[in-house]
PDB file of C-alpha atoms in Angstrom:
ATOM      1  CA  UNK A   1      -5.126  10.648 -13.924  1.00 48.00           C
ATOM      2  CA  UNK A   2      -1.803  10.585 -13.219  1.00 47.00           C
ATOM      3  CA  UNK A   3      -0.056  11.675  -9.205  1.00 47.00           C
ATOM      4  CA  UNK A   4       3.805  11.574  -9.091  1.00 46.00           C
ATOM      5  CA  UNK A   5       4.837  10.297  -5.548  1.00 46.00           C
ATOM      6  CA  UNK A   6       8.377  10.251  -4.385  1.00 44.00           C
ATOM      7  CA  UNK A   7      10.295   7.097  -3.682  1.00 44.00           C
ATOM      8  CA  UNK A   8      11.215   6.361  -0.001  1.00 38.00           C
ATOM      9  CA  UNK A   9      13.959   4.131  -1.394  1.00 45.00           C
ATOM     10  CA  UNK A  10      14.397   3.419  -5.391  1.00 44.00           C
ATOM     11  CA  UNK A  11      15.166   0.265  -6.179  1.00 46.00           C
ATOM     12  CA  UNK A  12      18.880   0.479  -5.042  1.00 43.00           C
ATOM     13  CA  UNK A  13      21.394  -2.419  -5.320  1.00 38.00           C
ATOM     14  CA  UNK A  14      23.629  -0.499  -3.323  1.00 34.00           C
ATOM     15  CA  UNK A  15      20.858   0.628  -0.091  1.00 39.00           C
ATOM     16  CA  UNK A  16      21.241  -0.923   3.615  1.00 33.00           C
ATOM     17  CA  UNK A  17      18.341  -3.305   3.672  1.00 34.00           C
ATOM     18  CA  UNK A  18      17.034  -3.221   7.781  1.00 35.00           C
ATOM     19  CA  UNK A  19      19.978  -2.811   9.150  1.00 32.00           C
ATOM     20  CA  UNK A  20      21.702  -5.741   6.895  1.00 31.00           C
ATOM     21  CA  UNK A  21      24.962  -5.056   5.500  1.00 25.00           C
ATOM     22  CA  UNK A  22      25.102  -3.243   1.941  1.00 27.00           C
ATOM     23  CA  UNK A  23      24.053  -4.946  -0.896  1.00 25.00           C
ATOM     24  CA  UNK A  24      26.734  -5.134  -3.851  1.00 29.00           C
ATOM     25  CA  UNK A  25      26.394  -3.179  -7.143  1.00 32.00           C
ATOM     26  CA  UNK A  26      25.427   0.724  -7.335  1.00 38.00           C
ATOM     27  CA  UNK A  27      22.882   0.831 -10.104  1.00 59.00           C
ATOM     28  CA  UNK A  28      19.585   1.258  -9.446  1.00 78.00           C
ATOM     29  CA  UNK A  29      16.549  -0.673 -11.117  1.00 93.00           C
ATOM     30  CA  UNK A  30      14.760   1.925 -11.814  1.00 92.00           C
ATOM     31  CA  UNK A  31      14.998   4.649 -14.990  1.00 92.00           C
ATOM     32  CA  UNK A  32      16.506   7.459 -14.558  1.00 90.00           C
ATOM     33  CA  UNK A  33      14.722   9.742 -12.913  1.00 91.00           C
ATOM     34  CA  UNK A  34      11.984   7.634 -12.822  1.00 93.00           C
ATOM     35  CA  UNK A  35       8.829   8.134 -10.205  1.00 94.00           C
ATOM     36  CA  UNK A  36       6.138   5.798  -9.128  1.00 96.00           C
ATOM     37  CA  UNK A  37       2.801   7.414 -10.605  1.00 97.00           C
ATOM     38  CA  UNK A  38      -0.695   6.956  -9.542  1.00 97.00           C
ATOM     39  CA  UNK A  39      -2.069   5.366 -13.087  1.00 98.00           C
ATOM     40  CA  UNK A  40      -5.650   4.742 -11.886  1.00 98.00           C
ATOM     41  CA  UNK A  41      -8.107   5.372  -8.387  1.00 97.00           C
ATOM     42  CA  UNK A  42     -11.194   4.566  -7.210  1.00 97.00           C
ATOM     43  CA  UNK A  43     -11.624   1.055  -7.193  1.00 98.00           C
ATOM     44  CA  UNK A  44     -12.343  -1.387  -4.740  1.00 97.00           C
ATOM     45  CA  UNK A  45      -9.626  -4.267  -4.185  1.00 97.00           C
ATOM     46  CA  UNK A  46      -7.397  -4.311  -7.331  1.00 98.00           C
ATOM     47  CA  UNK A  47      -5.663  -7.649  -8.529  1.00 98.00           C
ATOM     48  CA  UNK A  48      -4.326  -9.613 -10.986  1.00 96.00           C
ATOM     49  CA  UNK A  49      -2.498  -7.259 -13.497  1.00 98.00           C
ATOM     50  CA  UNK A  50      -1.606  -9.325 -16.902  1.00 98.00           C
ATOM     51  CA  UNK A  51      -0.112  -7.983 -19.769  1.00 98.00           C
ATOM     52  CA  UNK A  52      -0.857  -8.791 -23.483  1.00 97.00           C
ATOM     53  CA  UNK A  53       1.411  -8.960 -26.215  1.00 96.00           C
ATOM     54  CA  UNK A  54       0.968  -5.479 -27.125  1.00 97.00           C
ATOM     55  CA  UNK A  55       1.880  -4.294 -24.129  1.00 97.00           C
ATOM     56  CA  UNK A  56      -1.497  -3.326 -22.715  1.00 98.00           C
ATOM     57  CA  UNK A  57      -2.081  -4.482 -19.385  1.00 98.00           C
ATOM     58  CA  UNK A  58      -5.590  -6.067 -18.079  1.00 98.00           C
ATOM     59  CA  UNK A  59      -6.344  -6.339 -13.922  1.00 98.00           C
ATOM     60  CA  UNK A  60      -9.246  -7.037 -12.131  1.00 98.00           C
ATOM     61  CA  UNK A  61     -11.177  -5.198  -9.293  1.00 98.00           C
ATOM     62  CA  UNK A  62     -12.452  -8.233  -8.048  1.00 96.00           C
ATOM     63  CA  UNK A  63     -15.682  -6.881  -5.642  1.00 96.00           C
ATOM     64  CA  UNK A  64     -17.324  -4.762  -8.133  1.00 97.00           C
ATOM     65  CA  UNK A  65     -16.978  -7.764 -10.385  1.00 98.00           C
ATOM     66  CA  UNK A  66     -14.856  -6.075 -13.594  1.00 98.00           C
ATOM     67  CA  UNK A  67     -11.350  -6.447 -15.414  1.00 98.00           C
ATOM     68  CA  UNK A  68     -10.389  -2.996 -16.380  1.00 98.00           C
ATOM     69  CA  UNK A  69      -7.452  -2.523 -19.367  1.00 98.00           C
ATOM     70  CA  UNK A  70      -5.045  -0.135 -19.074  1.00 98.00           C
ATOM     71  CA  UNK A  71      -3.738   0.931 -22.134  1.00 98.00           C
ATOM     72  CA  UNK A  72      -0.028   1.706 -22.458  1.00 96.00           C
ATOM     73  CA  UNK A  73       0.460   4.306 -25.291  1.00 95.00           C
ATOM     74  CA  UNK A  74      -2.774   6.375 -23.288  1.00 96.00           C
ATOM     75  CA  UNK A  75      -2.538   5.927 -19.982  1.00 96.00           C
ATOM     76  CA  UNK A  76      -6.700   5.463 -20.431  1.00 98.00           C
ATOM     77  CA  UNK A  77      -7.885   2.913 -17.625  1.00 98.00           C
ATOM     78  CA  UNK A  78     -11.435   1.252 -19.905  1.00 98.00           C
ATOM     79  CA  UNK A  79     -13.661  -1.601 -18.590  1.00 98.00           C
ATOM     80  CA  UNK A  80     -12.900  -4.661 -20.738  1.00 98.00           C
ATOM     81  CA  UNK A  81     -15.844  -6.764 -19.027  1.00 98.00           C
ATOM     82  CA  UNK A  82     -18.439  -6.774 -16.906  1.00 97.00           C
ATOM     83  CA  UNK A  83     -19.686  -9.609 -14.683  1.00 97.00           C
ATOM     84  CA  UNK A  84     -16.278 -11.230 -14.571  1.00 98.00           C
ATOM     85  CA  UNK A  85     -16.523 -13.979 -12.543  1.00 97.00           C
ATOM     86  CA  UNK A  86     -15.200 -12.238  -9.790  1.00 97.00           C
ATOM     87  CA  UNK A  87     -12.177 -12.960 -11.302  1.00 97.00           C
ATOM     88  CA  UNK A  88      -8.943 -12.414  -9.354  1.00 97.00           C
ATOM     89  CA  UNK A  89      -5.458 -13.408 -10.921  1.00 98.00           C
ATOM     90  CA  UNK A  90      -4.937 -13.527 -14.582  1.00 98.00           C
ATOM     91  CA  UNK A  91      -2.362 -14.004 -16.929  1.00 98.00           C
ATOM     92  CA  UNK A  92      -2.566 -13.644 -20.851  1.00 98.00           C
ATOM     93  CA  UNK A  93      -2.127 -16.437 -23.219  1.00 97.00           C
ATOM     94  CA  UNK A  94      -0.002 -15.108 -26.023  1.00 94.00           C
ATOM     95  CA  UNK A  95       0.292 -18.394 -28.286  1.00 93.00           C
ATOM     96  CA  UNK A  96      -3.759 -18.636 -27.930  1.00 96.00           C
ATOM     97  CA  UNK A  97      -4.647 -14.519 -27.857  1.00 97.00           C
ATOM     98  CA  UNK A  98      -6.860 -15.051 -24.521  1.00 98.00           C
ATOM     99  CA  UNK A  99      -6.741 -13.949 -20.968  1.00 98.00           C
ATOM    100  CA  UNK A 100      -6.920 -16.155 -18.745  1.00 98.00           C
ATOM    101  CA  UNK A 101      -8.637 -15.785 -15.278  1.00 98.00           C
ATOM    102  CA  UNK A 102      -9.322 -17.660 -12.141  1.00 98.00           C
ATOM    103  CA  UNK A 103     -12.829 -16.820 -11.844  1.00 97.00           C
ATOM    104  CA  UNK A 104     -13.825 -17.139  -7.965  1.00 94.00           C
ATOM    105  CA  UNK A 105     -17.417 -16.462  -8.336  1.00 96.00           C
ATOM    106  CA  UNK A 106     -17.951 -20.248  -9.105  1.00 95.00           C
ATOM    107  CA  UNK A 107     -14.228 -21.255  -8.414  1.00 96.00           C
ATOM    108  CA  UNK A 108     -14.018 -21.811 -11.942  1.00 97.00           C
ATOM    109  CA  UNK A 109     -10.706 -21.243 -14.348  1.00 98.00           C
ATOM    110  CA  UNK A 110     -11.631 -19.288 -17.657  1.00 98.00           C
ATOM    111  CA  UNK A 111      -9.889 -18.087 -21.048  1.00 98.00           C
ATOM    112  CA  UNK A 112     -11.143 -15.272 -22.613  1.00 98.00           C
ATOM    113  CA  UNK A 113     -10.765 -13.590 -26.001  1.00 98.00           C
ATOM    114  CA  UNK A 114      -9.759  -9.606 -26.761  1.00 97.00           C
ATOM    115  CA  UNK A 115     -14.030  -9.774 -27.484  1.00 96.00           C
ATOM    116  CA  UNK A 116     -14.793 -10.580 -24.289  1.00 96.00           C
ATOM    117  CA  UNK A 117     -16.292 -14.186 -25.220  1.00 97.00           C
ATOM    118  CA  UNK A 118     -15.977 -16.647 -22.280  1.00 97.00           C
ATOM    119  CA  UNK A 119     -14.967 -20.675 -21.917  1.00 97.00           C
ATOM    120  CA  UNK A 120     -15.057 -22.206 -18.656  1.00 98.00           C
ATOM    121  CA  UNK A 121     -11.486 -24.180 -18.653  1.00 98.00           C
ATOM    122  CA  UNK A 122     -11.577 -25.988 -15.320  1.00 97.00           C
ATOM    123  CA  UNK A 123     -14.613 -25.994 -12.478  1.00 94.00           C
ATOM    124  CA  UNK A 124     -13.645 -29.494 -10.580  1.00 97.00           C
ATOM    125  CA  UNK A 125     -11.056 -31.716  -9.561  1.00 97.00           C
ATOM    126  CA  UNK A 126     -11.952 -35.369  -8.638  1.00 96.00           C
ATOM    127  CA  UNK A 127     -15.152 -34.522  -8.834  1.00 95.00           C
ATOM    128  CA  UNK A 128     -15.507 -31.752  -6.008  1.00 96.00           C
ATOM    129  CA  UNK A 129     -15.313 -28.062  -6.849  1.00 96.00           C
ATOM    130  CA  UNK A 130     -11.970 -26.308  -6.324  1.00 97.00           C
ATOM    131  CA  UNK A 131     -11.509 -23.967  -2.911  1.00 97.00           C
ATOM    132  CA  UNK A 132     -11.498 -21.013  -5.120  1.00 96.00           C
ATOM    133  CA  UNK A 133      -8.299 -20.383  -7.897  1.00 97.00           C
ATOM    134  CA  UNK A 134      -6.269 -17.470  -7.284  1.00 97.00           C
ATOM    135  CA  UNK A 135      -3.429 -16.667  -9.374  1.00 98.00           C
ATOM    136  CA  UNK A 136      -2.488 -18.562 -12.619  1.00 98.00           C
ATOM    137  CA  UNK A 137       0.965 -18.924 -15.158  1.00 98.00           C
ATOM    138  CA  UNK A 138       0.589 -19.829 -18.541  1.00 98.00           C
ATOM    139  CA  UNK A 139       4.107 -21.689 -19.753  1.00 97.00           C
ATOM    140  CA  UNK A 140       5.485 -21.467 -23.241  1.00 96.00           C
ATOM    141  CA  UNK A 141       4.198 -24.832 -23.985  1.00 95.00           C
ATOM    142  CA  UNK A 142       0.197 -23.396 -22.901  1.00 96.00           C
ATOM    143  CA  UNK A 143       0.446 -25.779 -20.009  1.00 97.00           C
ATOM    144  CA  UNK A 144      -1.246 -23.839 -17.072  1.00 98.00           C
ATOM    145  CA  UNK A 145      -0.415 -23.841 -13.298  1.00 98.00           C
ATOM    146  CA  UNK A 146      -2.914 -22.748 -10.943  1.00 98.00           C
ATOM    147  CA  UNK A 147      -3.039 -21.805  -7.440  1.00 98.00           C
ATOM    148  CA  UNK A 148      -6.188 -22.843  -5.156  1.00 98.00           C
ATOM    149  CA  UNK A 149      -6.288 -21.501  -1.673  1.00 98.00           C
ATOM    150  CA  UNK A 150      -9.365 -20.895   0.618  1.00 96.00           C
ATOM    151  CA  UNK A 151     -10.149 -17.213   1.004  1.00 95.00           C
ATOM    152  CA  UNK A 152     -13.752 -17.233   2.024  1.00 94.00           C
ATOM    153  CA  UNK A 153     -15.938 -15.159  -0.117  1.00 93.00           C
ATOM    154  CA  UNK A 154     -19.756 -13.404   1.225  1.00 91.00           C
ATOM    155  CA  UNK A 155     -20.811 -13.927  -2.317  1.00 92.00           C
ATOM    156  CA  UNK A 156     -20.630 -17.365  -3.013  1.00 92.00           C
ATOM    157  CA  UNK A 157     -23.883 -19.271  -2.821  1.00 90.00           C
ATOM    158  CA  UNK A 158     -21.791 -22.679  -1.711  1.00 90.00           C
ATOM    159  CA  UNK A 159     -20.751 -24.408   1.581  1.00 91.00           C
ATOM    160  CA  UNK A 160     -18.140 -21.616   2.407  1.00 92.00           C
ATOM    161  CA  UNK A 161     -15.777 -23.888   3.381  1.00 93.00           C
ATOM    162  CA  UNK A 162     -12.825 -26.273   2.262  1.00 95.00           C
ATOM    163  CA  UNK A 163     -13.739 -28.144  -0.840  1.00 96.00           C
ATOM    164  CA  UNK A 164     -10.552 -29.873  -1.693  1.00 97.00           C
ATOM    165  CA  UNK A 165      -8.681 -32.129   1.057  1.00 96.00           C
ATOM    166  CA  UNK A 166      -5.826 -29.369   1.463  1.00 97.00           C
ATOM    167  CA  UNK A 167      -5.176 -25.944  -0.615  1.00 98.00           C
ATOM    168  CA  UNK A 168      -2.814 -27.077  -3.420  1.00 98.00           C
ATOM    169  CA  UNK A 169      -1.325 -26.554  -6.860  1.00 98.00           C
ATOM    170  CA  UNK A 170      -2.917 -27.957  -9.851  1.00 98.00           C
ATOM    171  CA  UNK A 171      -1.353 -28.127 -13.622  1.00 98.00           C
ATOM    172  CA  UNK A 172      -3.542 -27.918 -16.857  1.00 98.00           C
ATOM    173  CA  UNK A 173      -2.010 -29.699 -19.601  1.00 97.00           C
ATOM    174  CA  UNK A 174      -1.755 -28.067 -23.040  1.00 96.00           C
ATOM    175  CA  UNK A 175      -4.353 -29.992 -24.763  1.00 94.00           C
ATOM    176  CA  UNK A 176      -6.682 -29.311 -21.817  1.00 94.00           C
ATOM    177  CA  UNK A 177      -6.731 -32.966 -21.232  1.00 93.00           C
ATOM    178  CA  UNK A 178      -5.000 -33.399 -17.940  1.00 96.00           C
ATOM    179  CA  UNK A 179      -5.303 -31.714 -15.078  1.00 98.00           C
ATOM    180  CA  UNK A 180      -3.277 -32.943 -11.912  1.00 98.00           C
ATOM    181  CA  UNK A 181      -1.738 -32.015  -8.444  1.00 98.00           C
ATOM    182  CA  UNK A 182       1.553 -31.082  -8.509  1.00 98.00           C
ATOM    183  CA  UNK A 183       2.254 -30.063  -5.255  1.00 98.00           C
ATOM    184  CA  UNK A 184      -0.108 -31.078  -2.066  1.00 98.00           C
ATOM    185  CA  UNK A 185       2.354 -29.840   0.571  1.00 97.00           C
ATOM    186  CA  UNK A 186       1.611 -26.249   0.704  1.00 98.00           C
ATOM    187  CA  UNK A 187      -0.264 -24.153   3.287  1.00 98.00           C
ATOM    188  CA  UNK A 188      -2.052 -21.443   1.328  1.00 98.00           C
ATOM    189  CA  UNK A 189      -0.493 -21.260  -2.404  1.00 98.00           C
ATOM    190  CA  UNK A 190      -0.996 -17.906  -3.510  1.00 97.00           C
ATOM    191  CA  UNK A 191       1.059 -15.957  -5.891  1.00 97.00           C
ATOM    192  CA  UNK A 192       2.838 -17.898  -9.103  1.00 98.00           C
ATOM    193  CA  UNK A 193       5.232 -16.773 -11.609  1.00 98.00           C
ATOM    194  CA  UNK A 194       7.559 -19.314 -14.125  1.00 98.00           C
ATOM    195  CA  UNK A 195      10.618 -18.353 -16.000  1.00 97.00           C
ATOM    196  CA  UNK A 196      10.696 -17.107 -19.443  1.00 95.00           C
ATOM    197  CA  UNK A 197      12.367 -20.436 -20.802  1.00 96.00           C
ATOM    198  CA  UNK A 198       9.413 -22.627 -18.769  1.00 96.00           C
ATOM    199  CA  UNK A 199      12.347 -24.232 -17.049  1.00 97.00           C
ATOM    200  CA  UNK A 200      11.736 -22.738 -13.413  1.00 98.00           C
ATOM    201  CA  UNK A 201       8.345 -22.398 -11.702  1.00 98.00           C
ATOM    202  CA  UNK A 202       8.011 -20.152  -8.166  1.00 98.00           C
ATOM    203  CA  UNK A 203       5.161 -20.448  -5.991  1.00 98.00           C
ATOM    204  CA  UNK A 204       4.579 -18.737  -2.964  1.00 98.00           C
ATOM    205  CA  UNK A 205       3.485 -20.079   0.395  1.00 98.00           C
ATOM    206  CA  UNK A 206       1.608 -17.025   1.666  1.00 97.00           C
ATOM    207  CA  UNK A 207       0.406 -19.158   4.930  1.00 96.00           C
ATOM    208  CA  UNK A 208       4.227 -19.940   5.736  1.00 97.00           C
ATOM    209  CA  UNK A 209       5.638 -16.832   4.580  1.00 96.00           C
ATOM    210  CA  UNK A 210       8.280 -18.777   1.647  1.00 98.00           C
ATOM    211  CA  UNK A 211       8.225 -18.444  -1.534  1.00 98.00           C
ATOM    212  CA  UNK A 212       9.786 -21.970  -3.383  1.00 98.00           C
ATOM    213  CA  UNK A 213      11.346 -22.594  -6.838  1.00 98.00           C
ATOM    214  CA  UNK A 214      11.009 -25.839  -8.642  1.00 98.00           C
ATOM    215  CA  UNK A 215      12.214 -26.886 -11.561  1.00 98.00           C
ATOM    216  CA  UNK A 216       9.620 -28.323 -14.422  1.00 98.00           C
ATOM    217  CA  UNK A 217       9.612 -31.035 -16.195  1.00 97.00           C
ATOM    218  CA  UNK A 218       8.737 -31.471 -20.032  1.00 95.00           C
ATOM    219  CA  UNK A 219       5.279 -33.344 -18.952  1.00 95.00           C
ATOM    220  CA  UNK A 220       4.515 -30.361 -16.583  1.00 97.00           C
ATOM    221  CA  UNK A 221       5.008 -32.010 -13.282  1.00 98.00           C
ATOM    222  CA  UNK A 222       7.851 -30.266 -10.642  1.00 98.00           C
ATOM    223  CA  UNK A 223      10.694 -31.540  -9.331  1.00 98.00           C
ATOM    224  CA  UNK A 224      13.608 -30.663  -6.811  1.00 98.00           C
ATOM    225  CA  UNK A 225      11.262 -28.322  -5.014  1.00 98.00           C
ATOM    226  CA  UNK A 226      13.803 -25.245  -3.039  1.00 98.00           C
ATOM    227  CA  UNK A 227      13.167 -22.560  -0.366  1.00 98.00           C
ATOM    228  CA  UNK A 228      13.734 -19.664  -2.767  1.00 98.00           C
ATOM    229  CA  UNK A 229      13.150 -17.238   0.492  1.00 97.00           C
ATOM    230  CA  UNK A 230      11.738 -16.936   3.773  1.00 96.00           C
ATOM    231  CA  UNK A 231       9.217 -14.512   2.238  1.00 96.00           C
ATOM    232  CA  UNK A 232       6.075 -15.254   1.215  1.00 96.00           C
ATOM    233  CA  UNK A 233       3.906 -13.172  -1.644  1.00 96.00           C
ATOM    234  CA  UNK A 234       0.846 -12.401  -3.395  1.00 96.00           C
ATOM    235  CA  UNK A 235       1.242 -11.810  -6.658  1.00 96.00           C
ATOM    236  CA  UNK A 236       5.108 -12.290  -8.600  1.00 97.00           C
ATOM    237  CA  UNK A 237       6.880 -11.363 -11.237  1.00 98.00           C
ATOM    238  CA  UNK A 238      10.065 -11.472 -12.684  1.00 98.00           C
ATOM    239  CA  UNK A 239      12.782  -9.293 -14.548  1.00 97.00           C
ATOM    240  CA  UNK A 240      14.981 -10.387 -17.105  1.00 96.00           C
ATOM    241  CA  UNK A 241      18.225 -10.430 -14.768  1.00 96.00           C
ATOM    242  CA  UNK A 242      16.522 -13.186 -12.334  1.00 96.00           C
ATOM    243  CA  UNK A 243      14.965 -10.843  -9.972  1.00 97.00           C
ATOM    244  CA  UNK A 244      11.825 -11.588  -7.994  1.00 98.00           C
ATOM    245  CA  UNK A 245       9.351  -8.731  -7.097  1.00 98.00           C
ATOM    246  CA  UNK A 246       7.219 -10.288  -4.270  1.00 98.00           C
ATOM    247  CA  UNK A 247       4.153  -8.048  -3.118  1.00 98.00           C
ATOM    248  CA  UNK A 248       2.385  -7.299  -0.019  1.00 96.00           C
ATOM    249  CA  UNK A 249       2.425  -5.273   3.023  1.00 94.00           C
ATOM    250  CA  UNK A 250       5.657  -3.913   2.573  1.00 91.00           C
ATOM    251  CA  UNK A 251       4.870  -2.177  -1.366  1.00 95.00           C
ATOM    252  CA  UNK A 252       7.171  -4.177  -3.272  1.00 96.00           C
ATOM    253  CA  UNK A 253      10.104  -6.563  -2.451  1.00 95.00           C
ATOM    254  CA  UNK A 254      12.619  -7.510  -4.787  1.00 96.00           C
ATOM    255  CA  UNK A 255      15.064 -10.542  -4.456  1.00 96.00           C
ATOM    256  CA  UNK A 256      17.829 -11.404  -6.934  1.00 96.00           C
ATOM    257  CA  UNK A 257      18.516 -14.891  -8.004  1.00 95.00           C
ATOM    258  CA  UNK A 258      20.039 -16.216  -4.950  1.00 95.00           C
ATOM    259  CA  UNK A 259      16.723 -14.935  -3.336  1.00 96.00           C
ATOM    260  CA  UNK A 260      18.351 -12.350  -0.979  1.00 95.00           C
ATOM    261  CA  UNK A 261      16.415  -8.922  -0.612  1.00 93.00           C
ATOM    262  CA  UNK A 262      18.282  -6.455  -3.379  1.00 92.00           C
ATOM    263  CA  UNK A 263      15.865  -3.563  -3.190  1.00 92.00           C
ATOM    264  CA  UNK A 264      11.978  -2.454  -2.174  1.00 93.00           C
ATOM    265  CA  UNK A 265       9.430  -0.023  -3.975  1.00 94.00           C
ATOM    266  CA  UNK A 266       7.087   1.626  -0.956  1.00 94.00           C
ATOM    267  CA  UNK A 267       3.695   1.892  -2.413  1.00 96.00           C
ATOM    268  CA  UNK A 268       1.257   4.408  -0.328  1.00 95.00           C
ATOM    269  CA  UNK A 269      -1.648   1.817   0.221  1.00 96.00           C
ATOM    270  CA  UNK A 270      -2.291  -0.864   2.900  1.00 95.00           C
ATOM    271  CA  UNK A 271      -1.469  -3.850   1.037  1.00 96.00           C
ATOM    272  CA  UNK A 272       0.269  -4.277  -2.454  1.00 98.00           C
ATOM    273  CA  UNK A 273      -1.417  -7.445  -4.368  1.00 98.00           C
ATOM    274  CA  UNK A 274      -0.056  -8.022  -7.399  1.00 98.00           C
ATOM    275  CA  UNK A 275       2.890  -6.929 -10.099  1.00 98.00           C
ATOM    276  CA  UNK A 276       3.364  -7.078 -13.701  1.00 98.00           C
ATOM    277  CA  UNK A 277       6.249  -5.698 -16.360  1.00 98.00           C
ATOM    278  CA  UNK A 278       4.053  -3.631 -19.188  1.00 98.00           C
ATOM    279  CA  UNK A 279       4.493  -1.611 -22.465  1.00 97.00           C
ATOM    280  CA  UNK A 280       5.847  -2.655 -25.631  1.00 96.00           C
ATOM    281  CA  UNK A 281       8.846  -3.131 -23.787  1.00 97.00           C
ATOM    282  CA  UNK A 282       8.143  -4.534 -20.535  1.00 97.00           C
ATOM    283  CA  UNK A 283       9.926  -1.668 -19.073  1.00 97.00           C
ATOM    284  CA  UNK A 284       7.074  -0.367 -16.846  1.00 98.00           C
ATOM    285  CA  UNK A 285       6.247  -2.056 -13.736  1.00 98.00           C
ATOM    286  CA  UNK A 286       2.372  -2.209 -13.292  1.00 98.00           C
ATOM    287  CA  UNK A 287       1.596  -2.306  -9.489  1.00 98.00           C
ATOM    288  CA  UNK A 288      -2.492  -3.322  -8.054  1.00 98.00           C
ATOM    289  CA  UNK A 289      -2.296  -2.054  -4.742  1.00 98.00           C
ATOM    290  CA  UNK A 290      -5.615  -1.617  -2.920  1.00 97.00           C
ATOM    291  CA  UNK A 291      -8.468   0.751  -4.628  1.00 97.00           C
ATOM    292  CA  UNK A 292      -5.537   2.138  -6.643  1.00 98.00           C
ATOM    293  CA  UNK A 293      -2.932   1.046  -8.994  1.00 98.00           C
ATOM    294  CA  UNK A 294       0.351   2.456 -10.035  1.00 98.00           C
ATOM    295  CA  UNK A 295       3.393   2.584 -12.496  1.00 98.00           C
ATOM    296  CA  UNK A 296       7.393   2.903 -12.141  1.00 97.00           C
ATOM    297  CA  UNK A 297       9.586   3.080 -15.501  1.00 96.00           C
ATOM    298  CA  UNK A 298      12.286   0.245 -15.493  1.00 96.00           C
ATOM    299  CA  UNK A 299      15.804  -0.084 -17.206  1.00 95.00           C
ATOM    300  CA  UNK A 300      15.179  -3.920 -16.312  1.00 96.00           C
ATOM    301  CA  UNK A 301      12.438  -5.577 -18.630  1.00 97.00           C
ATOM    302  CA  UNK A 302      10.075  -7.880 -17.753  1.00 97.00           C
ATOM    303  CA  UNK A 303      10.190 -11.703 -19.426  1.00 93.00           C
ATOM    304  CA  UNK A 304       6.052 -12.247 -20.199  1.00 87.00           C
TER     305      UNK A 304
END
């Protein structure tokens, strides 16, 4: 099921950006010759692409209520489980083999195993349900950080509206035993990535249109919180040279280290949710974009 489309712009280091000045460097991101490919159709709303240590790379279609698996080797989009919680963002759990999933059904957080069998990690904080998790990083350590904004569902059977005091980020210790605020001074925390060395941490403001970096501490609270750039995002990822991909209406932005804009991937669909490095070699980008999703070989890798 597979459509070749022609970049607009590859990912060049070299391109005028809007009418900015050219970026350094001539090499482009991409793979030779590479094109972005329809992998999959005829879905609803697709979200939350994680990849597994395989390679194989599970998202969610979030209104019919399934996570779907793509499988690398194949190309073969399967249903990996029904009645998913409505689940939106994921990320897998390596050191544990599970997927994790903000389930927004019952604004629940879950894990899952490669059988499908369920465990409710998180439902509350101080005793009051959480708005409704959205996107989720698992660190090196298993220490979890979780993003709860307020996107009002027509499913849910609760009050509709805020359930928290504020939309915020939340961290799950390891051991499962703690789970705190660790930032209260966001608008609408949406998408959430963390370096490969569990050092760095960068959240998006989606309802201030930034995207911050913090630095993380060994007991999993943030410190020396930065404006990374005056962009915000849905879903993140990140390469193994330090650049961002930030997603939304534009396809797919890309910022290097200092967080200036070093190259965009158009995607042909309204809105572009959420990004992921996949294969055996993180070398193909895994875009959710709408009812569709699509794929773009890398010579960058991806570091999860």
């Amino acid at each position: 099921m597979k459509k070749t489309l022609g970049l607009i712009c590859l990912l060049s280091l070299a391109c005028a950006l809007e009418g900015k000045a050219q970026i350094e460097g001539k090499k482009s991101l991409a793979a030779k010759g590479a094109k972005l490919e329809k992998a999959g159709e005829g879905f609803e709303f697709t979200e939350g692409p994680a990849v597994n240590r395989e390679g194989h790379v599970y998202f969610t279609d979030q209104p019919n209520n399934k996570i779907h698996k793509w499988a690398f080797n194949t190309g073969e989009i399967t249903v990996f489980m029904e009645d998913a919680g409505r689940s939106n963002g994921l990320f897998y759990d390596n050191r544990r083999d599970v997927l994790i999933a903000c389930a927004d059904e019952k604004n629940q957080l879950w894990s899952i195993t490669p059988k499908g069998e369920k465990k409710v990690l998180i439902e509350s904080f101080r005793g009051k349900r959480l708005n409704g998790p959205n996107d989720v990083w698992v660190g090196p350590n298993g220490g979890i950080y979780m993003t709860d904004p307020l996107y009002k569902r027509d499913y849910w059977e609760r009050d509709p509206g805020m359930q928290q005091d504020g939309e915020h980020l939340y961290y799950l210790a390891p051991d499962h035993a703690q789970f705190i605020r660790v930032d209260e001074n966001l608008v609408k925390p949406n998408g959430i990535i963390g370096s490969q060395d569990g050092k760095k941490l960068y959240v998006a403001d989606i309802g201030d249109d930034k995207t911050y970096v913090y630095d993380i501490e060994e007991d999993g609270y943030l410190i020396n919180r930065q404006l990374f750039t005056e962009k915000g995002s849905d879903g993140m990822t990140l390469d193994n040279r330090g650049n961002l991909y930030l997603t939304g209406k534009e396809g797919v932005t890309i910022v290097n280290r200092k967080g200036e804009q070093v190259g965009r991937i158009p995607i042909p669909e309204e809105l572009t949710t959420n990004i992921v490095f996949g294969g055996p070699e993180r070398k193909t980008l895994f875009i959710t974009a709408m009812g569709s999703v699509y794929t773009l070989e890398m010579k960058v890798r991806g570091t999860h």
